[in-house]
Coordinates of C-alpha atoms (C1' of nucleotides) in Angstrom, one line a residue:
Chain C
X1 CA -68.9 45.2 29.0
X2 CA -67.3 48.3 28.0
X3 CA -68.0 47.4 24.2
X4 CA -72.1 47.4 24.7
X5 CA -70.9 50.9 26.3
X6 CA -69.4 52.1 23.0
X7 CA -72.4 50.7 20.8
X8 CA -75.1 53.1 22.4
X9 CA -73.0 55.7 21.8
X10 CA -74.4 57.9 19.2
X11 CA -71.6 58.5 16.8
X12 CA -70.0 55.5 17.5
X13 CA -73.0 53.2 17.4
X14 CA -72.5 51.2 13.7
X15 CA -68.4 51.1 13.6
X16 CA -67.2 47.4 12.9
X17 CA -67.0 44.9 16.2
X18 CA -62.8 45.0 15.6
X19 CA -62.6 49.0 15.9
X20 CA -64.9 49.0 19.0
X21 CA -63.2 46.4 20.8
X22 CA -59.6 48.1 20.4
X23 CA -61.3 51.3 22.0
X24 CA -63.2 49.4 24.4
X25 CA -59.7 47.5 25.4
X26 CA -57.8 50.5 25.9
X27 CA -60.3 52.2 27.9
X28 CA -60.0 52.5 31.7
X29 CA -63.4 53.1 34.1
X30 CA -63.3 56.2 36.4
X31 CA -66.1 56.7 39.3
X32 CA -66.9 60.2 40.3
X33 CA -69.2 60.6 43.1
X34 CA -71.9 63.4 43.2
X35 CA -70.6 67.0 43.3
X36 CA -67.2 65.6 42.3
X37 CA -65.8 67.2 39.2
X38 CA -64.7 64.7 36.5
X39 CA -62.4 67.7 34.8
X40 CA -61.9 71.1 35.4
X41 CA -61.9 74.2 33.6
X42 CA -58.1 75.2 33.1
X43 CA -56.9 71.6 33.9
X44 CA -54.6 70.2 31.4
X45 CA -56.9 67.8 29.2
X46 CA -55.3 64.4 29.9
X47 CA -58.3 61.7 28.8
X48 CA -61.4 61.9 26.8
X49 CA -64.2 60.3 28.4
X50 CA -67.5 58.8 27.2
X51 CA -69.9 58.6 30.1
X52 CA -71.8 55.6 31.2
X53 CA -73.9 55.9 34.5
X54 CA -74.5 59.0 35.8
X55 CA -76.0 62.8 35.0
X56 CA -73.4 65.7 34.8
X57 CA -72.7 69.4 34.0
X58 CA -70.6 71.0 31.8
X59 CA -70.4 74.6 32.8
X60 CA -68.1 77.6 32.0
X61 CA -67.2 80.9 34.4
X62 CA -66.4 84.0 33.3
X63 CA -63.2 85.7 34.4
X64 CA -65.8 88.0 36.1
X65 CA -67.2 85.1 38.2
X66 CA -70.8 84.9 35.9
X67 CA -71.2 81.2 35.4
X68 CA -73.2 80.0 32.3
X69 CA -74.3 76.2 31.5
X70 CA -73.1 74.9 28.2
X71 CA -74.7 71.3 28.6
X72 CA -76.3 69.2 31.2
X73 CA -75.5 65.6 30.2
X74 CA -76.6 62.2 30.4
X75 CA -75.3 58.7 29.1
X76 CA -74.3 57.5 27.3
X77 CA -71.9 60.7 25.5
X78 CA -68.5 61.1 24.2
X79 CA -66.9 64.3 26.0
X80 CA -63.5 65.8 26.2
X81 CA -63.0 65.0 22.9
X82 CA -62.4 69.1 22.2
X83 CA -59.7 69.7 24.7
X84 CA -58.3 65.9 24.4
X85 CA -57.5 65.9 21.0
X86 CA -55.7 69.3 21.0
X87 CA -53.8 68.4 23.8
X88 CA -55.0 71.6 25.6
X89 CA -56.7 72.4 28.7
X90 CA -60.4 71.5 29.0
X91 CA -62.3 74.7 28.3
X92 CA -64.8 73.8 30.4
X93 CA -66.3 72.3 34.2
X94 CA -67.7 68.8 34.1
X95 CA -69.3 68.1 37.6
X96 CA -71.4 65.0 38.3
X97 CA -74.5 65.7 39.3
X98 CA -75.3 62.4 40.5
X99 CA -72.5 59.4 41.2
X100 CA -70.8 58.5 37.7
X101 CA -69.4 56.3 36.1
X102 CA -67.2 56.5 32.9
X103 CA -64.6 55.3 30.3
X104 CA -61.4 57.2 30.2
X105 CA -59.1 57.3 27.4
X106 CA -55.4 58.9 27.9
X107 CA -54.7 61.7 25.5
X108 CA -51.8 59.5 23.7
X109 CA -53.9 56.2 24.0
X110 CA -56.8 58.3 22.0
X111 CA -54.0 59.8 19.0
X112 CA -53.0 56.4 18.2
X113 CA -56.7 55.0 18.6
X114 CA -57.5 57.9 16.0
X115 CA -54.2 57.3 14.2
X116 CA -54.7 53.6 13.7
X117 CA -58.4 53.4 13.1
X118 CA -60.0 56.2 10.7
X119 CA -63.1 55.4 10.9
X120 CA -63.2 56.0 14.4
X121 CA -61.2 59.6 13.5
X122 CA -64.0 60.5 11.3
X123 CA -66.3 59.8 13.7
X124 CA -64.8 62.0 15.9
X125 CA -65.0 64.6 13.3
X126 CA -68.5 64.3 12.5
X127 CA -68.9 64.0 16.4
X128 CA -67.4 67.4 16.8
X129 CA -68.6 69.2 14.1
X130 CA -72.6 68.2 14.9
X131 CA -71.6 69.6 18.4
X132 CA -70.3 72.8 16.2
X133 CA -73.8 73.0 14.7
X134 CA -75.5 72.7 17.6
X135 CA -73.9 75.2 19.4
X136 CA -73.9 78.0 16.5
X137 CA -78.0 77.6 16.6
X138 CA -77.6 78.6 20.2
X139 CA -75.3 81.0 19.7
X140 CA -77.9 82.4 17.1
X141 CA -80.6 82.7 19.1
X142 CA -79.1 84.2 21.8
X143 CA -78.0 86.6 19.3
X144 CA -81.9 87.2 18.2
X145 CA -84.4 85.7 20.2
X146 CA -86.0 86.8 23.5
X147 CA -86.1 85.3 26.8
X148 CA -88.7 83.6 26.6
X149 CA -88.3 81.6 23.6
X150 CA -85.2 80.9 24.6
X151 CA -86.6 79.3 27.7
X152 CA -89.3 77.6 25.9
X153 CA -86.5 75.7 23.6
X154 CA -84.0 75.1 26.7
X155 CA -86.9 72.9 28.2
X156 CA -88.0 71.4 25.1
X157 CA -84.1 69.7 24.8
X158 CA -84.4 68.8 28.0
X159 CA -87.4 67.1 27.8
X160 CA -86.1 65.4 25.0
X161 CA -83.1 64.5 26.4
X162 CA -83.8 63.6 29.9
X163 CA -87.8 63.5 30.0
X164 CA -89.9 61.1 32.0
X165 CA -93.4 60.3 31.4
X166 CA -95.5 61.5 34.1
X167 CA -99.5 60.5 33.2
X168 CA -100.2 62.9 30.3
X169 CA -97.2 65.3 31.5
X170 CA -93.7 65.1 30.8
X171 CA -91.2 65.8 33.9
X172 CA -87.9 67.0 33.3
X173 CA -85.9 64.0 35.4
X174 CA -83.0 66.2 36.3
X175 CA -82.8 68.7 39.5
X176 CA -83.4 71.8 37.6
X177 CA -83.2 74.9 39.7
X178 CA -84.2 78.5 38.3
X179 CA -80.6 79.7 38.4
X180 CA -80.0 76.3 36.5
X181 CA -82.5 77.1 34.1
X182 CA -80.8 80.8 33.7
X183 CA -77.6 80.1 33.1
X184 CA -78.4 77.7 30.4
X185 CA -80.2 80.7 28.6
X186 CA -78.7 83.5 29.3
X187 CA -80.4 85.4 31.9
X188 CA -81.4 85.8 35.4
X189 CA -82.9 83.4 37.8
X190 CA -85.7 86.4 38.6
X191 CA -86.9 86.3 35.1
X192 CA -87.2 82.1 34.8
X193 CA -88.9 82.6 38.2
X194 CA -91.5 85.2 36.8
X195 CA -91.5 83.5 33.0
X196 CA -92.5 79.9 34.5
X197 CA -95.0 81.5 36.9
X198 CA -96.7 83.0 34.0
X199 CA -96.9 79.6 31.8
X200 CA -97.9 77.9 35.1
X201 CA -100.6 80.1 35.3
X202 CA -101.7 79.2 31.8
X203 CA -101.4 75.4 32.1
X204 CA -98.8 75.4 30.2
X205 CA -96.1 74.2 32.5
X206 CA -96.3 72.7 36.3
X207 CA -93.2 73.1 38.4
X208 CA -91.9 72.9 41.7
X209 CA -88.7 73.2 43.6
X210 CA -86.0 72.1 41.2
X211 CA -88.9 70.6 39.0
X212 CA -90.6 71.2 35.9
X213 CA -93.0 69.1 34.3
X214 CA -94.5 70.2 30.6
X215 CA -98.0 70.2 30.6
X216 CA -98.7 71.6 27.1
X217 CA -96.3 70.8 24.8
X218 CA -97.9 72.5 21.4
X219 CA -98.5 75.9 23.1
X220 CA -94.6 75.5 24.3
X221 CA -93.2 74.3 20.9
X222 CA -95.3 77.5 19.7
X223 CA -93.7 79.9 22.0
X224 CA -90.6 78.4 21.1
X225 CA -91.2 77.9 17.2
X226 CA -92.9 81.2 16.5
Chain U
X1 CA -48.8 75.7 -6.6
X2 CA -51.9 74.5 -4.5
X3 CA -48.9 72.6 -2.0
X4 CA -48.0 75.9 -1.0
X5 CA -51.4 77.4 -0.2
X6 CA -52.1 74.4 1.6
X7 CA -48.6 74.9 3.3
X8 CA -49.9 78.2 4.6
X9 CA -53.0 76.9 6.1
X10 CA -52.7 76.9 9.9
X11 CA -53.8 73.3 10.7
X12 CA -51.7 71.6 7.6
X13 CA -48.5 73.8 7.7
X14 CA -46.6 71.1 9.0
X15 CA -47.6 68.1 7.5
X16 CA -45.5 65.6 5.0
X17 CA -45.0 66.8 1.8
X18 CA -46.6 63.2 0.5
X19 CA -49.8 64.1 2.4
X20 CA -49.9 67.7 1.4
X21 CA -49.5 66.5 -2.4
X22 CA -52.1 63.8 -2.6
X23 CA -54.8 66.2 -0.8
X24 CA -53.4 69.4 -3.3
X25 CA -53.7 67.1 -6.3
X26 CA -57.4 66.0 -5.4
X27 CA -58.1 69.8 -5.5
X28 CA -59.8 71.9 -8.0
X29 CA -59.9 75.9 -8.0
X30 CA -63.0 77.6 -7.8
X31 CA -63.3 81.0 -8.6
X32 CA -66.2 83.3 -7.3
X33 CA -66.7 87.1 -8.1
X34 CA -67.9 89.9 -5.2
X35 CA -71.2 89.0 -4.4
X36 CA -71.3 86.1 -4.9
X37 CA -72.0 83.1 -2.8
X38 CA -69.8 80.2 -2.3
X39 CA -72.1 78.5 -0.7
X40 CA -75.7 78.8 0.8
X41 CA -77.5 77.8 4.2
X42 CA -79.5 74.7 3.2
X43 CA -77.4 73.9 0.0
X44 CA -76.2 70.2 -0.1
X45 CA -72.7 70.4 1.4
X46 CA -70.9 69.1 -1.6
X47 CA -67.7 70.6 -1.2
X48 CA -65.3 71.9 1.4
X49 CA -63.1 74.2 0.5
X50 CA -59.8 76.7 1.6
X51 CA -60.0 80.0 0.9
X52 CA -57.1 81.3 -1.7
X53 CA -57.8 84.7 -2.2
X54 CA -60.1 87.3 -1.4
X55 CA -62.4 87.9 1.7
X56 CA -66.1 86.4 2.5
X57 CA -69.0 86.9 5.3
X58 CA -69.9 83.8 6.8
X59 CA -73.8 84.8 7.9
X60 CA -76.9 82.6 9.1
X61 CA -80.3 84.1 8.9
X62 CA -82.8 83.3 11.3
X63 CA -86.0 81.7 10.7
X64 CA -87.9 85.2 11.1
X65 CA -85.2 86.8 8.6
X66 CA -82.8 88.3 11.4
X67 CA -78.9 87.8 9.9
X68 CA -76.1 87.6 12.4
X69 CA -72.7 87.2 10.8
X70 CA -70.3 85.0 12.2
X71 CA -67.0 85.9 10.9
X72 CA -65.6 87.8 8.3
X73 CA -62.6 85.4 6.9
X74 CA -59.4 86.0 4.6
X75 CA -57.3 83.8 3.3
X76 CA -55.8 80.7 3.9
X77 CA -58.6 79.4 5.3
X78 CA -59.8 76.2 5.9
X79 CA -63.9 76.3 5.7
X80 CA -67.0 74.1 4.9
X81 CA -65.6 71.1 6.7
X82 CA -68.4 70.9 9.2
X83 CA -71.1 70.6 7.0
X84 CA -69.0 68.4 4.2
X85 CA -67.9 65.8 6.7
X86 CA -71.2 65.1 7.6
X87 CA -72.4 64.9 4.2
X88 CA -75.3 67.7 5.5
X89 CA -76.4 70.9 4.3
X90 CA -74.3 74.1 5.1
X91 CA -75.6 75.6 8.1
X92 CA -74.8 79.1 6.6
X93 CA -74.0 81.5 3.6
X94 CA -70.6 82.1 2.4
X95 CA -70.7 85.4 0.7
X96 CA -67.8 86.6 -1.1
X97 CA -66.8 90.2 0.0
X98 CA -64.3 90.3 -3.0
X99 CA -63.2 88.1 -6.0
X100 CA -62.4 84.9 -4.5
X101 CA -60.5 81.9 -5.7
X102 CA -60.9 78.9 -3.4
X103 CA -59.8 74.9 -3.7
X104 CA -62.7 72.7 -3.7
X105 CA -62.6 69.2 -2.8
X106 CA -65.7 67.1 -3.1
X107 CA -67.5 65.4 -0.4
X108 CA -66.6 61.8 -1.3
X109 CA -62.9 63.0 -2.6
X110 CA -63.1 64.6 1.2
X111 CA -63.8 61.4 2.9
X112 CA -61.5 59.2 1.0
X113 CA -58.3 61.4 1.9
X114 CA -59.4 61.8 5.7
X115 CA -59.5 57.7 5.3
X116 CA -56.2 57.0 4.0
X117 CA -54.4 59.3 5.6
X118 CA -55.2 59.6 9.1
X119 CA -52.7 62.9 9.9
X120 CA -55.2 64.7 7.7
X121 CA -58.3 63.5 9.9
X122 CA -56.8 64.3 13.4
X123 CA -55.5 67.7 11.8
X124 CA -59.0 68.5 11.0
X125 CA -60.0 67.3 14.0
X126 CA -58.4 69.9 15.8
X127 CA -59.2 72.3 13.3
X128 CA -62.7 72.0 14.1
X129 CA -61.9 71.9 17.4
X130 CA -60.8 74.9 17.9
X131 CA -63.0 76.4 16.4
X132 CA -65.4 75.3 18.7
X133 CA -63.5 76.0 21.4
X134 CA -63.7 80.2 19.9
X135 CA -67.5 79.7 19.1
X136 CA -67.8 78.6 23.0
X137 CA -65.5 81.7 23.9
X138 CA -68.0 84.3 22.1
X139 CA -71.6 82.4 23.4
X140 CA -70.0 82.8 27.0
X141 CA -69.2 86.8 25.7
X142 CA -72.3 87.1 24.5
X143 CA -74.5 85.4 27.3
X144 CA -72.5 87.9 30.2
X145 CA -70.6 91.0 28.6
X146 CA -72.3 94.1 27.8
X147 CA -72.5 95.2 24.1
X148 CA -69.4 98.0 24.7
X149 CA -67.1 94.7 25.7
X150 CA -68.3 92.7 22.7
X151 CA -67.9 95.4 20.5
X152 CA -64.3 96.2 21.7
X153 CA -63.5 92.6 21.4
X154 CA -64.8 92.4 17.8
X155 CA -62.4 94.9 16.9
X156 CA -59.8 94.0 18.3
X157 CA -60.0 90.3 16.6
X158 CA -60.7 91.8 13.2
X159 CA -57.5 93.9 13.6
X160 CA -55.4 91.0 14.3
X161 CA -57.1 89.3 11.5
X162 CA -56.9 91.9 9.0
X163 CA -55.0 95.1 10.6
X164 CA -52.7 97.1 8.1
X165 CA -50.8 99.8 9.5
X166 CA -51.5 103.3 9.3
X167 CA -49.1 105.5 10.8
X168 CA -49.2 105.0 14.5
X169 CA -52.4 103.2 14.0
X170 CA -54.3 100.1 12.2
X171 CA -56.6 100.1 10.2
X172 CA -59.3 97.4 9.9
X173 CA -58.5 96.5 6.3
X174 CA -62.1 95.0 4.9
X175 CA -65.0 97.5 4.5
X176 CA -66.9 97.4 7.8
X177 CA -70.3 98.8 8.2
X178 CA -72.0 99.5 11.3
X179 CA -74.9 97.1 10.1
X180 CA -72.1 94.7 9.9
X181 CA -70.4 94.7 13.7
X182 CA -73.8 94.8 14.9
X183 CA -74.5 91.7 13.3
X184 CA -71.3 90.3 14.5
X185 CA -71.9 91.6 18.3
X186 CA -75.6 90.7 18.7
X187 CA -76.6 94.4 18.7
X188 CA -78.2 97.1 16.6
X189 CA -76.3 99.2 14.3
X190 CA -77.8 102.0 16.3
X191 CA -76.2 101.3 19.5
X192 CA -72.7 100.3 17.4
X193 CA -73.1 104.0 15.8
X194 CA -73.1 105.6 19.1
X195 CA -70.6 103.6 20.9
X196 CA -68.2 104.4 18.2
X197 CA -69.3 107.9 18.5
X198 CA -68.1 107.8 22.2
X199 CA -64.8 106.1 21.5
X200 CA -64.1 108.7 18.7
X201 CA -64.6 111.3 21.0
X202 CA -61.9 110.1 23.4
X203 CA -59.6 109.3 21.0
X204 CA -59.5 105.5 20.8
X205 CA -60.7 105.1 17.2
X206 CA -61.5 106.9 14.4
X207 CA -63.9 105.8 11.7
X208 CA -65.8 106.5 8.6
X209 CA -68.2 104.8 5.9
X210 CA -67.4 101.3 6.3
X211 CA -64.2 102.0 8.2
X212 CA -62.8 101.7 11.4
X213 CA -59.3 102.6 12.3
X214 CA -57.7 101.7 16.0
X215 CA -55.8 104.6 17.6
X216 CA -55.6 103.8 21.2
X217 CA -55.3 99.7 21.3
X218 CA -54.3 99.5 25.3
X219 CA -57.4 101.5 26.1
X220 CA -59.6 99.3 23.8
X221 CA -58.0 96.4 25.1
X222 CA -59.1 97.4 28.7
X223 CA -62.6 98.2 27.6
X224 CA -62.3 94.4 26.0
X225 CA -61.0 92.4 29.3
X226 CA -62.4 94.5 31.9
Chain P
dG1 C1' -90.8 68.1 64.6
dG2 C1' -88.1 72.3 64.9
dA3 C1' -84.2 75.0 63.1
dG4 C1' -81.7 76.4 59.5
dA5 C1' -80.5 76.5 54.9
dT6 C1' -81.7 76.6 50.3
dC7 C1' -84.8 77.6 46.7
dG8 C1' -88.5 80.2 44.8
dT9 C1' -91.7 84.3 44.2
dT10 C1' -92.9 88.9 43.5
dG11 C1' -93.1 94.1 44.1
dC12 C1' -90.6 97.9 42.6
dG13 C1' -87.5 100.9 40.5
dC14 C1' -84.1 101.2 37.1
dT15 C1' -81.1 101.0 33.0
dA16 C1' -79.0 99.2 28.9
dG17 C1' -80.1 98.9 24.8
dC18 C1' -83.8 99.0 21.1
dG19 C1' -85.8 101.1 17.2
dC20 C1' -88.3 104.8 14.8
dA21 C1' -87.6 109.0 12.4
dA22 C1' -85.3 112.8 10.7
dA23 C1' -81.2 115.0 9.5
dT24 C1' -76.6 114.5 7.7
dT25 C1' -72.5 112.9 5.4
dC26 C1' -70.2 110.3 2.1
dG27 C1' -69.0 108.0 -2.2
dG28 C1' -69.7 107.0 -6.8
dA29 C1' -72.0 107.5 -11.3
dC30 C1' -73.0 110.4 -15.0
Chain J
dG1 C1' -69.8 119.4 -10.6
dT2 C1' -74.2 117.4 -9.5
dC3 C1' -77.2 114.1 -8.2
dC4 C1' -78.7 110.0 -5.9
dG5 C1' -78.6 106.3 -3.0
dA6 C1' -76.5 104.2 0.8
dA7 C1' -74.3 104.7 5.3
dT8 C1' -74.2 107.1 9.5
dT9 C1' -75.6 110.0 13.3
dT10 C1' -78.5 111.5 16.9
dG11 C1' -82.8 112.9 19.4
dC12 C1' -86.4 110.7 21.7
dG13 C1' -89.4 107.6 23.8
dC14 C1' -89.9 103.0 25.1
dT15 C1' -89.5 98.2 26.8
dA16 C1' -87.5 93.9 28.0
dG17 C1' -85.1 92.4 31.3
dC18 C1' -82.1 93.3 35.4
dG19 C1' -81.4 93.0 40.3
dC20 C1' -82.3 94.3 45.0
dA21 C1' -85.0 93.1 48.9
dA22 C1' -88.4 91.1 51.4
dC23 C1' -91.1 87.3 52.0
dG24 C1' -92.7 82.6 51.5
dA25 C1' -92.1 77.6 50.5
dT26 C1' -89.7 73.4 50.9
dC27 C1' -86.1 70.3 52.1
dT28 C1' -82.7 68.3 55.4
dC29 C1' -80.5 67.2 59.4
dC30 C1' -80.5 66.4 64.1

DNA sequence: GGAGATCGTTGCGCTAGCGCAAATTCGGAC
DNA sequence: GTCCGAATTTGCGCTAGCGCAACGATCTCC
């Protein structure tokens, strides 16, 4: 049911039964298959999603062509809530990675949710503005902080996120490729090739072809800590 | 009259008087001489706040004591929302550049207006929406352009910002050092001295202690979009 | 199980930008 | 007017990271 949906989301999670199951009623389920794009950057941003099955990435290209990786997602997660809610275009590429499933909510259909229900507007807005946060720490240390502990951070949020338990390792249960792994930092493919080679070397990481397993996470939080 | 202020505020100009009032007479005016901070990284977000009068830096320092400055803000503007909605700590310093006068509202004041009138909470909603939807523009700038197209494009936003004319030119109206755009660029006050240098030589700016003065904005723009 | 495509690695040269240090300019205080 | 501190400029050497190119590994599809 799409209510048990709404109740692992994050900042929806502890709203009362009632306000869930008006969202929950006017939501509509949308199947993407892999390498389908659930929105597009440019697109006019007609529904706001929250994601229930499936792995996806949010990515962003340049007017140059350069393509950087703002997220790779997983549920369940609100998203399109940015571009929905101005009524704008989404700023960004959301392709599914694997076949997914999620709930859809029209533009108008989420102004009078949000209109009628406030608790579920502020939720939005602390929704929104923990995203904010997240992405100005990012934004910071690509500002000030090399390659490499850049990197080093990159896979210890995805290890969070999407890690899998793999005897005293941790594998990264998402096809990962170098370029993959560049874009989400800010630099080139030939320099996550050379930096993981080097860890590998030192136990530190074990990878393969659009793989990475963390051997040693304390000498990783290290390089990424300072 | 705080109405009006509020009136001028980008994300409130248009909405009902009633609304307008109840949030202007929850207000209370703050007033903060140069130097000062309005607020600080790490400080309990008690209030939010829009900017009256004068100008202020919005910085973060990193952990090893790096600053990077994320925008240098006049008024009306609508700021601390972020950190006040979530009831967290502000994620950076607000520095007044010059005597400042501000509205406060407190945190729980905050929350009980967004509650009973839900126009307020979808206008902030898209206020911080947008802004996230900017913060996202300059990661992507910063992740792929070269310093000379970040710099340009700093420029060129603080002159629409805060441009007063000066003959056939503008003039960047806040004091502006070089330590100060290459904290807003992600580069080094050295390389911001000599690529002002260059530009000077051609023609396209002119610029002095803490001041930078646009002469040739179609060539600056092409340096900025490519 | 072979061919082709995709992904990854690494040598090598290069360049954008860093950052020290020294010189210079500017603004304000007295 | 003079002095002092802060801001700026610029020479110089350096390095982190880029990016081409060639090669190697791995997967997939018949």
């Amino acid at each position: 049911m799409h209510i048990e949906l709404l109740r692992r989301c994050q900042y929806f999670a502890d709203l009362p039964d009632q306000t869930l199951a008006a969202a929950a009623a006017a939501a509509q389920l949308r199947r993407v298959p892999t390498g389908d794009f659930i929105f597009r950057q440019g697109e006019s941003a007609s529904h706001f999603y929250v994601l229930a099955e499936g792995h996806a990435r949010l990515s962003q290209i340049s007017p140059e062509g350069r393509q950087i990786i703002m997220g790779l997602i997983g549920p369940p997660i609100e998203i399109g809530i940015i571009a929905a809610i101005q009524g704008a275009v989404y700023p960004l590429d959301l392709q599914a990675t694997q076949d997914c499933q999620a709930l859809a909510w029209e533009h108008r259909t989420l102004i009078r949710l949000l209109e009628s229900h406030p608790m579920l507007a502020l939720r939005a807005l602390r929704m929104v503005s923990g995203r904010f946060v997240e992405l100005q720490d990012r934004y910071r240390e690509l500002a000030t902080e090399r390659v490499e502990r850049r990197l080093a951070r990159a896979l210890l949020r995805l290890v969070n996120q999407s890690g899998r338990p793999d005897g005293d390792d941790v594998t990264i249960a998402l096809p990962l490729a170098r370029q993959d792994l560049a874009e989400l930092t800010g630099t080139t493919l030939y320099t996550v090739s050379r930096t993981l080679s080097a860890w590998e070397s030192s136990g530190i990481i074990r990878s393969g072809r659009e793989r990475v397993t963390l051997c040693d996470l304390p000498r990783l939080s290290e390089i990424a800590e300072g």
